């Protein structure tokens, strides 16, 4: 009887030891798993809205909405392929973790609102208004008729003043003319141009006085051939030295128009200056 009791006691101790050993092993494995696997919070990708101040040597300096200046390491990060970052861009910065830290490496940077879309003066295309004094197939000379309203408001005597300087514009091969009676000496004209007025400016869009009241005159436009399409961005080739980038800015119908007319000559109506990294396209029309 005593032997039986001793046997049961030994068996019980063995089972207890096995159970304790298993529990200890399970606890060890769980602890290792917790130590080896990062928390779900650490892996969470968040984003920060900010405005670019500068990008230099892989370091991006931004200002947040509350006025805080922060620096981020963008070495190896995915940058927005459509917009080369510049000061004034409103951006979204993707990072891992719960809070952004000054100097931390980030995963990606995308432009939410380009600088060009926020500055009204930047989007004023260069324009010259005056009277045509000479016109050929390759050039257009215009004597300026200044707008003296601002000068008059400042008390300047503008009596007897009408004309300013005469400027000769080179006529681009991709020039578009909005006119009823054509380009004639003596006609008043509005010239949209590229370059410097003092150094062979290039006229790419002209509107004569007889067409200034047309609805079409309220829209900027440029002519060329759709050369490439990459995402929302398409490139319009004017000639061998002039190409312009446009964004459809998420407009799927306009993107389809661009894709359908790739390789064709079109007129693109747009609402931000051709000086922009990518101007905002409004419409595409095939021309002969």
Coordinates of C-alpha atoms in Angstrom, one line a residue:
X1 CA 0.0 0.0 0.0
X2 CA 2.9 2.3 0.8
X3 CA 4.6 1.4 -2.5
X4 CA 1.4 2.4 -4.4
X5 CA 1.2 5.7 -2.6
X6 CA 4.8 6.5 -3.3
X7 CA 4.4 5.6 -7.0
X8 CA 1.4 7.9 -7.4
X9 CA 3.3 10.8 -5.6
X10 CA 6.3 10.3 -8.0
X11 CA 4.0 10.3 -11.0
X12 CA 2.3 13.5 -9.9
X13 CA 5.6 15.2 -9.4
X14 CA 6.7 14.2 -12.9
X15 CA 3.5 15.6 -14.5
X16 CA 3.9 18.8 -12.5
X17 CA 7.5 19.2 -13.6
X18 CA 6.5 18.6 -17.2
X19 CA 3.7 21.1 -17.1
X20 CA 6.0 23.7 -15.5
X21 CA 8.6 23.1 -18.1
X22 CA 6.2 23.5 -20.9
X23 CA 4.8 26.7 -19.4
X24 CA 8.2 28.1 -19.0
X25 CA 9.1 27.2 -22.6
X26 CA 5.9 28.8 -23.9
X27 CA 6.6 31.9 -21.9
X28 CA 10.1 32.1 -23.3
X29 CA 8.9 31.7 -26.8
X30 CA 6.2 34.4 -26.4
X31 CA 8.8 36.7 -24.9
X32 CA 11.1 36.2 -27.8
X33 CA 8.3 36.7 -30.3
X34 CA 7.4 40.0 -28.6
X35 CA 11.1 41.1 -28.6
X36 CA 11.7 40.1 -32.2
X37 CA 8.5 41.3 -33.9
X38 CA 8.0 45.1 -33.9
X39 CA 4.7 46.4 -32.6
X40 CA 1.9 47.2 -35.0
X41 CA 2.1 50.8 -34.1
X42 CA 5.8 51.0 -35.1
X43 CA 4.9 49.6 -38.6
X44 CA 2.0 51.9 -39.1
X45 CA 2.6 54.3 -42.0
X46 CA 1.3 57.8 -41.3
X47 CA 1.6 61.1 -43.2
X48 CA 2.4 64.7 -42.3
X49 CA 1.1 67.7 -44.3
X50 CA 3.7 70.4 -44.7
X51 CA 5.1 73.1 -47.0
X52 CA 8.5 72.7 -48.6
X53 CA 11.2 75.2 -47.6
X54 CA 14.1 73.6 -49.3
X55 CA 15.6 70.3 -50.5
X56 CA 19.4 70.0 -50.3
X57 CA 21.7 67.0 -50.3
X58 CA 18.9 64.5 -49.4
X59 CA 17.6 66.7 -46.6
X60 CA 14.1 68.1 -46.9
X61 CA 13.2 71.1 -44.8
X62 CA 9.5 71.9 -44.3
X63 CA 7.2 74.0 -42.3
X64 CA 4.1 72.3 -40.7
X65 CA 0.7 73.8 -40.4
X66 CA 1.4 75.0 -36.9
X67 CA 4.6 76.9 -38.0
X68 CA 7.1 74.3 -36.8
X69 CA 10.2 73.8 -39.0
X70 CA 11.3 70.2 -39.4
X71 CA 14.0 68.4 -41.3
X72 CA 13.7 64.9 -42.9
X73 CA 16.1 62.5 -44.5
X74 CA 14.7 61.6 -47.9
X75 CA 17.6 59.5 -49.1
X76 CA 16.1 56.4 -50.6
X77 CA 12.5 57.8 -50.3
X78 CA 10.0 57.7 -53.1
X79 CA 9.6 61.2 -54.4
X80 CA 6.8 62.5 -56.6
X81 CA 7.8 61.7 -60.2
X82 CA 5.5 64.4 -61.6
X83 CA 6.8 67.3 -59.6
X84 CA 10.5 68.1 -58.8
X85 CA 10.1 69.5 -55.3
X86 CA 10.5 73.2 -54.9
X87 CA 9.9 75.8 -52.1
X88 CA 6.2 76.5 -51.7
X89 CA 4.9 73.1 -52.6
X90 CA 2.3 71.7 -50.2
X91 CA 3.2 68.0 -49.7
X92 CA 2.3 64.8 -47.8
X93 CA 5.2 63.0 -46.1
X94 CA 4.8 59.3 -45.5
X95 CA 6.7 57.9 -42.5
X96 CA 6.6 54.9 -40.2
X97 CA 5.7 55.3 -36.5
X98 CA 3.3 57.2 -34.4
X99 CA 4.8 60.7 -34.5
X100 CA 7.2 62.4 -36.9
X101 CA 10.6 63.1 -35.5
X102 CA 13.0 65.8 -36.6
X103 CA 15.8 64.3 -38.7
X104 CA 14.0 60.9 -39.3
X105 CA 14.1 59.0 -42.6
X106 CA 10.9 59.0 -44.5
X107 CA 9.4 56.6 -47.0
X108 CA 7.8 58.9 -49.6
X109 CA 6.9 62.5 -50.5
X110 CA 4.0 63.4 -52.7
X111 CA 2.9 66.9 -53.9
X112 CA -0.7 67.7 -52.9
X113 CA -0.8 71.3 -54.2
X114 CA 2.1 72.5 -56.4
X115 CA 3.5 76.0 -55.7
X116 CA 2.3 77.2 -59.2
X117 CA -1.3 76.5 -58.3
X118 CA -1.2 78.8 -55.3
X119 CA 0.4 82.0 -56.6
X120 CA -1.8 84.2 -58.7
X121 CA 1.0 86.4 -60.2
X122 CA 2.9 83.3 -61.2
X123 CA 0.1 82.2 -63.5
X124 CA -0.1 85.5 -65.4
X125 CA 1.2 84.6 -68.8
X126 CA 3.5 87.2 -70.4
X127 CA 1.4 89.5 -72.6
X128 CA 2.0 92.6 -74.7
X129 CA -0.7 94.8 -76.2
X130 CA -0.3 97.3 -79.0
X131 CA -0.7 98.2 -82.7
X132 CA 0.8 96.1 -85.5
X133 CA 3.5 98.1 -87.4
X134 CA 4.9 95.2 -89.5
X135 CA 4.1 91.6 -90.1
X136 CA 5.8 88.8 -92.0
X137 CA 5.6 85.0 -92.0
X138 CA 8.4 84.9 -89.4
X139 CA 8.1 88.1 -87.4
X140 CA 5.5 90.5 -85.9
X141 CA 6.3 94.1 -84.9
X142 CA 4.0 95.7 -82.4
X143 CA 4.1 99.3 -81.0
X144 CA 2.9 99.1 -77.4
X145 CA -0.3 100.8 -76.3
X146 CA 0.2 101.1 -72.5
X147 CA -2.5 100.9 -70.0
X148 CA -2.2 104.2 -68.2
X149 CA -5.0 103.7 -65.7
X150 CA -2.5 102.8 -62.9
X151 CA -0.3 105.8 -63.7
X152 CA -3.4 108.1 -63.8
X153 CA -4.5 106.9 -60.4
X154 CA -1.1 107.7 -59.0
X155 CA -1.4 111.3 -60.3
X156 CA 0.8 111.0 -63.4
X157 CA 0.0 113.2 -66.3
X158 CA -0.8 110.8 -69.2
X159 CA -2.3 113.4 -71.6
X160 CA -1.1 112.9 -75.1
X161 CA 0.6 109.6 -74.3
X162 CA -0.5 106.7 -76.4
X163 CA 2.3 104.6 -77.6
X164 CA 5.3 103.0 -76.0
X165 CA 8.2 101.0 -77.4
X166 CA 8.0 98.9 -80.5
X167 CA 8.9 95.2 -80.0
X168 CA 9.5 92.7 -82.8
X169 CA 8.4 89.1 -81.9
X170 CA 9.6 86.0 -83.7
X171 CA 6.6 83.9 -84.7
X172 CA 6.7 80.3 -83.4
X173 CA 6.0 77.5 -85.8
X174 CA 3.3 76.4 -83.2
X175 CA 1.8 79.9 -83.1
X176 CA -2.0 80.1 -82.7
X177 CA -3.9 83.2 -83.9
X178 CA -7.4 84.1 -82.8
X179 CA -8.6 86.7 -85.4
X180 CA -11.4 87.5 -87.9
X181 CA -9.7 89.7 -90.4
X182 CA -6.1 88.4 -90.0
X183 CA -2.9 90.0 -88.8
X184 CA -2.7 93.4 -90.5
X185 CA -0.7 96.6 -90.1
X186 CA -2.7 99.1 -88.0
X187 CA -4.7 96.4 -86.2
X188 CA -4.5 96.3 -82.4
X189 CA -3.3 92.9 -81.0
X190 CA -2.7 91.1 -77.8
X191 CA 0.5 88.9 -78.0
X192 CA 1.3 86.1 -75.6
X193 CA 5.0 85.4 -75.7
X194 CA 7.9 83.4 -74.3
X195 CA 11.3 84.8 -73.3
X196 CA 12.5 88.4 -72.8
X197 CA 11.0 91.4 -74.5
X198 CA 14.5 92.7 -75.1
X199 CA 15.9 89.5 -76.6
X200 CA 13.9 88.1 -79.6
X201 CA 10.6 87.2 -77.7
X202 CA 8.6 84.3 -79.3
X203 CA 4.9 84.9 -80.0
X204 CA 2.9 81.7 -79.5
X205 CA -0.7 83.0 -79.1
X206 CA -2.1 86.2 -80.6
X207 CA -5.6 87.8 -80.4
X208 CA -6.6 90.7 -82.6
X209 CA -8.9 93.4 -81.4
X210 CA -11.8 92.1 -83.5
X211 CA -11.7 88.8 -81.5
X212 CA -11.1 90.1 -78.0
X213 CA -14.8 89.8 -77.2
X214 CA -14.9 86.1 -78.3
X215 CA -15.4 83.6 -75.5
X216 CA -12.3 81.8 -76.8
X217 CA -10.2 84.9 -75.9
X218 CA -10.7 84.2 -72.2
X219 CA -8.7 81.0 -72.5
X220 CA -4.9 80.5 -72.8
X221 CA -3.9 78.0 -75.4
X222 CA -0.8 76.5 -77.1
X223 CA -0.4 74.2 -80.1
X224 CA 1.8 71.2 -80.4
X225 CA 2.0 67.4 -80.7
X226 CA 1.3 65.1 -77.7
X227 CA 4.6 63.3 -77.4
X228 CA 4.6 61.3 -74.2
X229 CA 2.1 60.4 -71.4
X230 CA 3.2 59.4 -67.9
X231 CA 0.5 59.1 -65.3
X232 CA -1.4 62.4 -65.1
X233 CA 1.4 64.2 -67.0
X234 CA 1.6 64.6 -70.8
X235 CA 4.3 66.4 -72.8
X236 CA 3.4 68.7 -75.7
X237 CA 6.1 69.3 -78.3
X238 CA 5.9 72.7 -80.0
X239 CA 9.1 72.4 -82.0
X240 CA 12.7 71.0 -81.7
X241 CA 13.5 73.4 -78.8
X242 CA 10.1 74.0 -77.1
X243 CA 8.2 71.3 -75.1
X244 CA 5.6 71.9 -72.4
X245 CA 4.4 69.6 -69.6
X246 CA 0.7 69.5 -68.6
X247 CA -1.1 67.8 -65.9
X248 CA -4.7 66.5 -66.2
X249 CA -4.8 66.7 -62.4
X250 CA -7.0 63.6 -61.9
X251 CA -9.4 64.4 -64.7
X252 CA -9.9 60.9 -66.2
X253 CA -11.8 62.2 -69.3
X254 CA -9.1 64.6 -70.2
X255 CA -6.4 61.9 -69.7
X256 CA -8.4 59.7 -72.1
X257 CA -8.4 62.6 -74.6
X258 CA -4.6 62.9 -74.3
X259 CA -4.1 59.1 -74.8
X260 CA -6.5 59.0 -77.8
X261 CA -4.7 61.9 -79.5
X262 CA -1.1 60.9 -78.7
X263 CA 1.1 61.8 -81.8
X264 CA -1.5 64.2 -83.2
X265 CA -1.3 68.0 -83.4
X266 CA -3.6 69.6 -80.8
X267 CA -4.5 72.8 -79.1
X268 CA -4.3 72.6 -75.3
X269 CA -6.2 75.1 -73.3
X270 CA -4.6 75.7 -69.9
X271 CA -5.0 77.8 -66.8
X272 CA -1.5 78.1 -65.3
X273 CA 1.6 79.6 -66.9
X274 CA 3.8 77.7 -69.3
X275 CA 6.6 78.6 -66.9
X276 CA 5.1 76.0 -64.5
X277 CA 6.8 72.6 -64.1
X278 CA 3.5 71.2 -65.4
X279 CA 0.7 73.6 -66.4
X280 CA -2.9 72.7 -65.6
X281 CA -4.6 71.5 -68.8
X282 CA -8.3 72.3 -69.2
X283 CA -9.1 71.0 -72.7
X284 CA -7.6 69.3 -75.7
X285 CA -8.7 69.9 -79.3
X286 CA -7.3 68.3 -82.4
X287 CA -6.3 70.8 -85.1
X288 CA -5.4 70.3 -88.8

